[in-house]
mmCIF file of N, CA and C in Angstrom:
data_model
loop_
_atom_site.group_PDB
_atom_site.id
_atom_site.type_symbol
_atom_site.label_atom_id
_atom_site.label_comp_id
_atom_site.label_asym_id
_atom_site.label_seq_id
_atom_site.Cartn_x
_atom_site.Cartn_y
_atom_site.Cartn_z
ATOM 1 N N MET A 274 110.522 96.363 94.775
ATOM 2 C CA MET A 274 110.436 97.042 96.052
ATOM 3 C C MET A 274 111.380 96.357 97.028
ATOM 4 N N THR A 275 112.426 97.043 97.364
ATOM 5 C CA THR A 275 113.415 96.392 98.198
ATOM 6 C C THR A 275 113.499 96.947 99.603
ATOM 7 N N ASP A 276 112.839 98.046 99.905
ATOM 8 C CA ASP A 276 112.851 98.509 101.283
ATOM 9 C C ASP A 276 111.487 99.078 101.656
ATOM 10 N N ASP A 277 111.310 99.279 102.949
ATOM 11 C CA ASP A 277 110.014 99.735 103.448
ATOM 12 C C ASP A 277 109.595 101.067 102.834
ATOM 13 N N ASN A 278 110.527 101.982 102.670
ATOM 14 C CA ASN A 278 110.183 103.287 102.096
ATOM 15 C C ASN A 278 109.628 103.154 100.678
ATOM 16 N N ASN A 279 110.219 102.268 99.893
ATOM 17 C CA ASN A 279 109.701 102.046 98.537
ATOM 18 C C ASN A 279 108.293 101.465 98.573
ATOM 19 N N ILE A 280 108.049 100.587 99.531
ATOM 20 C CA ILE A 280 106.720 99.985 99.654
ATOM 21 C C ILE A 280 105.709 101.054 100.062
ATOM 22 N N PHE A 281 106.080 101.899 101.021
ATOM 23 C CA PHE A 281 105.182 102.986 101.437
ATOM 24 C C PHE A 281 104.925 103.963 100.292
ATOM 25 N N THR A 282 105.931 104.223 99.482
ATOM 26 C CA THR A 282 105.757 105.090 98.317
ATOM 27 C C THR A 282 104.753 104.477 97.350
ATOM 28 N N LYS A 283 104.850 103.172 97.140
ATOM 29 C CA LYS A 283 103.906 102.466 96.269
ATOM 30 C C LYS A 283 102.494 102.533 96.849
ATOM 31 N N ILE A 284 102.367 102.334 98.155
ATOM 32 C CA ILE A 284 101.060 102.416 98.809
ATOM 33 C C ILE A 284 100.462 103.803 98.625
ATOM 34 N N ASP A 285 101.263 104.839 98.837
ATOM 35 C CA ASP A 285 100.787 106.215 98.652
ATOM 36 C C ASP A 285 100.296 106.440 97.229
ATOM 37 N N ALA A 286 101.021 105.920 96.251
ATOM 38 C CA ALA A 286 100.628 106.088 94.850
ATOM 39 C C ALA A 286 99.320 105.356 94.557
ATOM 40 N N LEU A 287 99.156 104.170 95.111
ATOM 41 C CA LEU A 287 97.925 103.414 94.899
ATOM 42 C C LEU A 287 96.730 104.111 95.544
ATOM 43 N N VAL A 288 96.922 104.657 96.737
ATOM 44 C CA VAL A 288 95.843 105.380 97.416
ATOM 45 C C VAL A 288 95.484 106.639 96.632
ATOM 46 N N ALA A 289 96.485 107.341 96.124
ATOM 47 C CA ALA A 289 96.224 108.536 95.309
ATOM 48 C C ALA A 289 95.440 108.160 94.056
ATOM 49 N N GLU A 290 95.804 107.030 93.434
ATOM 50 C CA GLU A 290 95.075 106.582 92.253
ATOM 51 C C GLU A 290 93.625 106.246 92.605
ATOM 52 N N GLU A 291 93.424 105.639 93.766
ATOM 53 C CA GLU A 291 92.070 105.315 94.209
ATOM 54 C C GLU A 291 91.234 106.588 94.365
ATOM 55 N N HIS A 292 91.808 107.605 94.986
ATOM 56 C CA HIS A 292 91.095 108.877 95.164
ATOM 57 C C HIS A 292 90.771 109.520 93.816
ATOM 58 N N GLU A 293 91.740 109.491 92.916
ATOM 59 C CA GLU A 293 91.531 110.061 91.580
ATOM 60 C C GLU A 293 90.424 109.308 90.840
ATOM 61 N N LEU A 294 90.444 108.007 90.957
ATOM 62 C CA LEU A 294 89.437 107.173 90.309
ATOM 63 C C LEU A 294 88.041 107.502 90.832
ATOM 64 N N ARG A 295 87.926 107.633 92.138
ATOM 65 C CA ARG A 295 86.623 107.964 92.733
ATOM 66 C C ARG A 295 86.156 109.353 92.297
ATOM 67 N N SER A 296 87.080 110.286 92.193
ATOM 68 C CA SER A 296 86.740 111.641 91.730
ATOM 69 C C SER A 296 86.251 111.622 90.290
ATOM 70 N N LYS A 297 86.941 110.867 89.450
ATOM 71 C CA LYS A 297 86.540 110.762 88.044
ATOM 72 C C LYS A 297 85.159 110.127 87.924
ATOM 73 N N HIS A 298 84.911 109.124 88.755
ATOM 74 C CA HIS A 298 83.601 108.468 88.724
ATOM 75 C C HIS A 298 82.517 109.450 89.170
ATOM 76 N N ALA A 299 82.776 110.186 90.225
ATOM 77 C CA ALA A 299 81.809 111.163 90.724
ATOM 78 C C ALA A 299 81.532 112.250 89.693
ATOM 79 N N ALA A 300 82.548 112.575 88.888
ATOM 80 C CA ALA A 300 82.397 113.613 87.862
ATOM 81 C C ALA A 300 81.796 113.047 86.574
ATOM 82 N N GLY A 301 81.543 111.743 86.544
ATOM 83 C CA GLY A 301 80.963 111.125 85.358
ATOM 84 C C GLY A 301 81.952 110.867 84.245
ATOM 85 N N GLU A 302 83.239 110.926 84.556
ATOM 86 C CA GLU A 302 84.269 110.714 83.541
ATOM 87 C C GLU A 302 84.500 109.235 83.242
ATOM 88 N N ILE A 303 84.156 108.372 84.196
ATOM 89 C CA ILE A 303 84.268 106.931 83.980
ATOM 90 C C ILE A 303 83.006 106.260 84.517
ATOM 91 N N GLY A 304 82.718 105.093 83.990
ATOM 92 C CA GLY A 304 81.514 104.378 84.376
ATOM 93 C C GLY A 304 81.709 103.494 85.591
ATOM 94 N N ASP A 305 80.592 102.944 86.060
ATOM 95 C CA ASP A 305 80.603 102.075 87.237
ATOM 96 C C ASP A 305 81.500 100.857 87.053
ATOM 97 N N GLY A 306 81.389 100.218 85.912
ATOM 98 C CA GLY A 306 82.159 99.002 85.664
ATOM 99 C C GLY A 306 83.648 99.253 85.675
ATOM 100 N N GLU A 307 84.048 100.309 85.004
ATOM 101 C CA GLU A 307 85.482 100.646 84.957
ATOM 102 C C GLU A 307 85.996 100.973 86.353
ATOM 103 N N GLU A 308 85.201 101.727 87.115
ATOM 104 C CA GLU A 308 85.617 102.078 88.472
ATOM 105 C C GLU A 308 85.746 100.813 89.328
ATOM 106 N N ARG A 309 84.741 99.966 89.296
ATOM 107 C CA ARG A 309 84.740 98.737 90.095
ATOM 108 C C ARG A 309 85.935 97.848 89.762
ATOM 109 N N GLU A 310 86.192 97.677 88.472
ATOM 110 C CA GLU A 310 87.290 96.817 88.028
ATOM 111 C C GLU A 310 88.640 97.339 88.525
ATOM 112 N N ARG A 311 88.871 98.621 88.346
ATOM 113 C CA ARG A 311 90.159 99.191 88.767
ATOM 114 C C ARG A 311 90.278 99.236 90.284
ATOM 115 N N LEU A 312 89.173 99.520 90.990
ATOM 116 C CA LEU A 312 89.221 99.529 92.452
ATOM 117 C C LEU A 312 89.593 98.155 92.992
ATOM 118 N N LYS A 313 89.055 97.104 92.380
ATOM 119 C CA LYS A 313 89.388 95.748 92.807
ATOM 120 C C LYS A 313 90.879 95.482 92.604
ATOM 121 N N ALA A 314 91.408 95.889 91.464
ATOM 122 C CA ALA A 314 92.836 95.699 91.195
ATOM 123 C C ALA A 314 93.689 96.485 92.189
ATOM 124 N N LEU A 315 93.273 97.701 92.502
ATOM 125 C CA LEU A 315 93.999 98.510 93.482
ATOM 126 C C LEU A 315 93.976 97.850 94.855
ATOM 127 N N GLU A 316 92.825 97.321 95.231
ATOM 128 C CA GLU A 316 92.693 96.643 96.522
ATOM 129 C C GLU A 316 93.664 95.471 96.625
ATOM 130 N N VAL A 317 93.767 94.700 95.574
ATOM 131 C CA VAL A 317 94.672 93.551 95.560
ATOM 132 C C VAL A 317 96.125 94.029 95.682
ATOM 133 N N GLU A 318 96.496 95.042 94.922
ATOM 134 C CA GLU A 318 97.868 95.567 94.990
ATOM 135 C C GLU A 318 98.186 96.099 96.377
ATOM 136 N N LEU A 319 97.223 96.812 96.984
ATOM 137 C CA LEU A 319 97.431 97.323 98.339
ATOM 138 C C LEU A 319 97.601 96.177 99.332
ATOM 139 N N ASP A 320 96.772 95.164 99.222
ATOM 140 C CA ASP A 320 96.889 94.008 100.112
ATOM 141 C C ASP A 320 98.255 93.341 99.976
ATOM 142 N N GLN A 321 98.756 93.245 98.755
ATOM 143 C CA GLN A 321 100.078 92.653 98.540
ATOM 144 C C GLN A 321 101.173 93.509 99.178
ATOM 145 N N CYS A 322 101.054 94.817 99.053
ATOM 146 C CA CYS A 322 102.050 95.714 99.657
ATOM 147 C C CYS A 322 102.046 95.591 101.177
ATOM 148 N N TRP A 323 100.857 95.617 101.781
ATOM 149 C CA TRP A 323 100.762 95.495 103.240
ATOM 150 C C TRP A 323 101.277 94.143 103.705
ATOM 151 N N ASP A 324 100.979 93.104 102.963
ATOM 152 C CA ASP A 324 101.472 91.772 103.306
ATOM 153 C C ASP A 324 102.998 91.742 103.272
ATOM 154 N N LEU A 325 103.581 92.351 102.263
ATOM 155 C CA LEU A 325 105.047 92.392 102.152
ATOM 156 C C LEU A 325 105.648 93.158 103.328
ATOM 157 N N LEU A 326 105.039 94.261 103.710
ATOM 158 C CA LEU A 326 105.536 95.004 104.883
ATOM 159 C C LEU A 326 105.457 94.147 106.140
ATOM 160 N N ARG A 327 104.350 93.426 106.322
ATOM 161 C CA ARG A 327 104.219 92.557 107.501
ATOM 162 C C ARG A 327 105.296 91.472 107.492
ATOM 163 N N GLN A 328 105.559 90.899 106.338
ATOM 164 C CA GLN A 328 106.612 89.883 106.236
ATOM 165 C C GLN A 328 107.964 90.464 106.638
ATOM 166 N N ARG A 329 108.270 91.648 106.105
ATOM 167 C CA ARG A 329 109.555 92.289 106.381
ATOM 168 C C ARG A 329 109.706 92.589 107.873
ATOM 169 N N ARG A 330 108.642 93.086 108.487
ATOM 170 C CA ARG A 330 108.688 93.395 109.924
ATOM 171 C C ARG A 330 108.864 92.134 110.754
ATOM 172 N N ALA A 331 108.163 91.074 110.387
ATOM 173 C CA ALA A 331 108.285 89.810 111.118
ATOM 174 C C ALA A 331 109.713 89.262 111.000
ATOM 175 N N LYS A 332 110.277 89.331 109.821
ATOM 176 C CA LYS A 332 111.648 88.839 109.637
ATOM 177 C C LYS A 332 112.624 89.650 110.499
ATOM 178 N N ARG A 333 112.454 90.973 110.520
ATOM 179 C CA ARG A 333 113.308 91.818 111.359
ATOM 180 C C ARG A 333 113.166 91.427 112.836
ATOM 181 N N GLU A 334 111.916 91.246 113.258
ATOM 182 C CA GLU A 334 111.636 90.939 114.657
ATOM 183 C C GLU A 334 112.319 89.644 115.096
ATOM 184 N N PHE A 335 112.415 88.690 114.187
ATOM 185 C CA PHE A 335 112.998 87.398 114.532
ATOM 186 C C PHE A 335 114.435 87.232 114.040
ATOM 187 N N GLY A 336 115.088 88.371 113.744
ATOM 188 C CA GLY A 336 116.505 88.353 113.404
ATOM 189 C C GLY A 336 116.829 87.849 112.014
ATOM 190 N N GLU A 337 115.838 87.787 111.157
ATOM 191 C CA GLU A 337 116.070 87.362 109.781
ATOM 192 C C GLU A 337 116.247 88.584 108.880
ATOM 193 N N ASP A 338 116.730 88.348 107.688
ATOM 194 C CA ASP A 338 116.963 89.413 106.725
ATOM 195 C C ASP A 338 115.639 89.805 106.045
ATOM 196 N N PRO A 339 115.169 91.044 106.249
ATOM 197 C CA PRO A 339 113.907 91.455 105.628
ATOM 198 C C PRO A 339 113.981 91.492 104.105
ATOM 199 N N GLU A 340 115.194 91.552 103.566
ATOM 200 C CA GLU A 340 115.360 91.571 102.108
ATOM 201 C C GLU A 340 114.952 90.251 101.466
ATOM 202 N N THR A 341 114.810 89.202 102.277
ATOM 203 C CA THR A 341 114.404 87.909 101.727
ATOM 204 C C THR A 341 112.881 87.780 101.604
ATOM 205 N N ALA A 342 112.146 88.762 102.133
ATOM 206 C CA ALA A 342 110.685 88.745 101.989
ATOM 207 C C ALA A 342 110.328 88.972 100.520
ATOM 208 N N GLU A 343 109.294 88.293 100.087
ATOM 209 C CA GLU A 343 108.867 88.419 98.691
ATOM 210 C C GLU A 343 107.372 88.673 98.629
ATOM 211 N N ALA A 344 106.975 89.461 97.640
ATOM 212 C CA ALA A 344 105.546 89.701 97.431
ATOM 213 C C ALA A 344 104.891 88.375 97.066
ATOM 214 N N ARG A 345 103.790 88.107 97.728
ATOM 215 C CA ARG A 345 103.068 86.862 97.454
ATOM 216 C C ARG A 345 102.042 87.102 96.359
ATOM 217 N N PRO A 346 101.666 86.046 95.658
ATOM 218 C CA PRO A 346 100.665 86.188 94.594
ATOM 219 C C PRO A 346 99.317 86.650 95.163
ATOM 220 N N ALA A 347 98.553 87.303 94.307
ATOM 221 C CA ALA A 347 97.239 87.799 94.710
ATOM 222 C C ALA A 347 96.374 86.664 95.250
ATOM 223 N N SER A 348 96.451 85.492 94.648
ATOM 224 C CA SER A 348 95.623 84.367 95.084
ATOM 225 C C SER A 348 95.923 83.977 96.530
ATOM 226 N N THR A 349 97.150 84.140 96.966
ATOM 227 C CA THR A 349 97.529 83.827 98.343
ATOM 228 C C THR A 349 97.054 84.923 99.282
ATOM 229 N N VAL A 350 97.387 86.160 98.954
ATOM 230 C CA VAL A 350 97.044 87.289 99.812
ATOM 231 C C VAL A 350 95.538 87.460 99.944
ATOM 232 N N GLU A 351 94.822 87.298 98.867
ATOM 233 C CA GLU A 351 93.369 87.479 98.894
ATOM 234 C C GLU A 351 92.660 86.279 99.506
ATOM 235 N N GLY A 352 93.348 85.167 99.654
ATOM 236 C CA GLY A 352 92.734 83.969 100.199
ATOM 237 C C GLY A 352 92.840 83.840 101.706
ATOM 238 N N TYR A 353 93.473 84.795 102.393
ATOM 239 C CA TYR A 353 93.678 84.698 103.830
ATOM 240 C C TYR A 353 92.373 84.603 104.604
ATOM 241 N N LEU A 354 91.351 85.324 104.194
ATOM 242 C CA LEU A 354 90.113 85.347 104.951
ATOM 243 C C LEU A 354 89.171 84.217 104.576
ATOM 244 N N ASN A 355 89.484 83.494 103.533
ATOM 245 C CA ASN A 355 88.594 82.419 103.097
ATOM 246 C C ASN A 355 88.831 81.128 103.847
#
């Protein structure tokens, strides 16, 4: 993902997958465990995407190259609130 539009496209795809997953669960096509596991993975991916966008915006704001922003590991992004 090298630009904001690509990141937003990825976010849209992840949100669409989340909606599809919830629909499948409601229809009984997948079980609770499978839904929970995939939802957690989607949440982590979304958090990483939003974090990358925030990094890119901050770099732009301070005159740095947003292309130098890098996706951080899940352990870093998910650890912000801890």
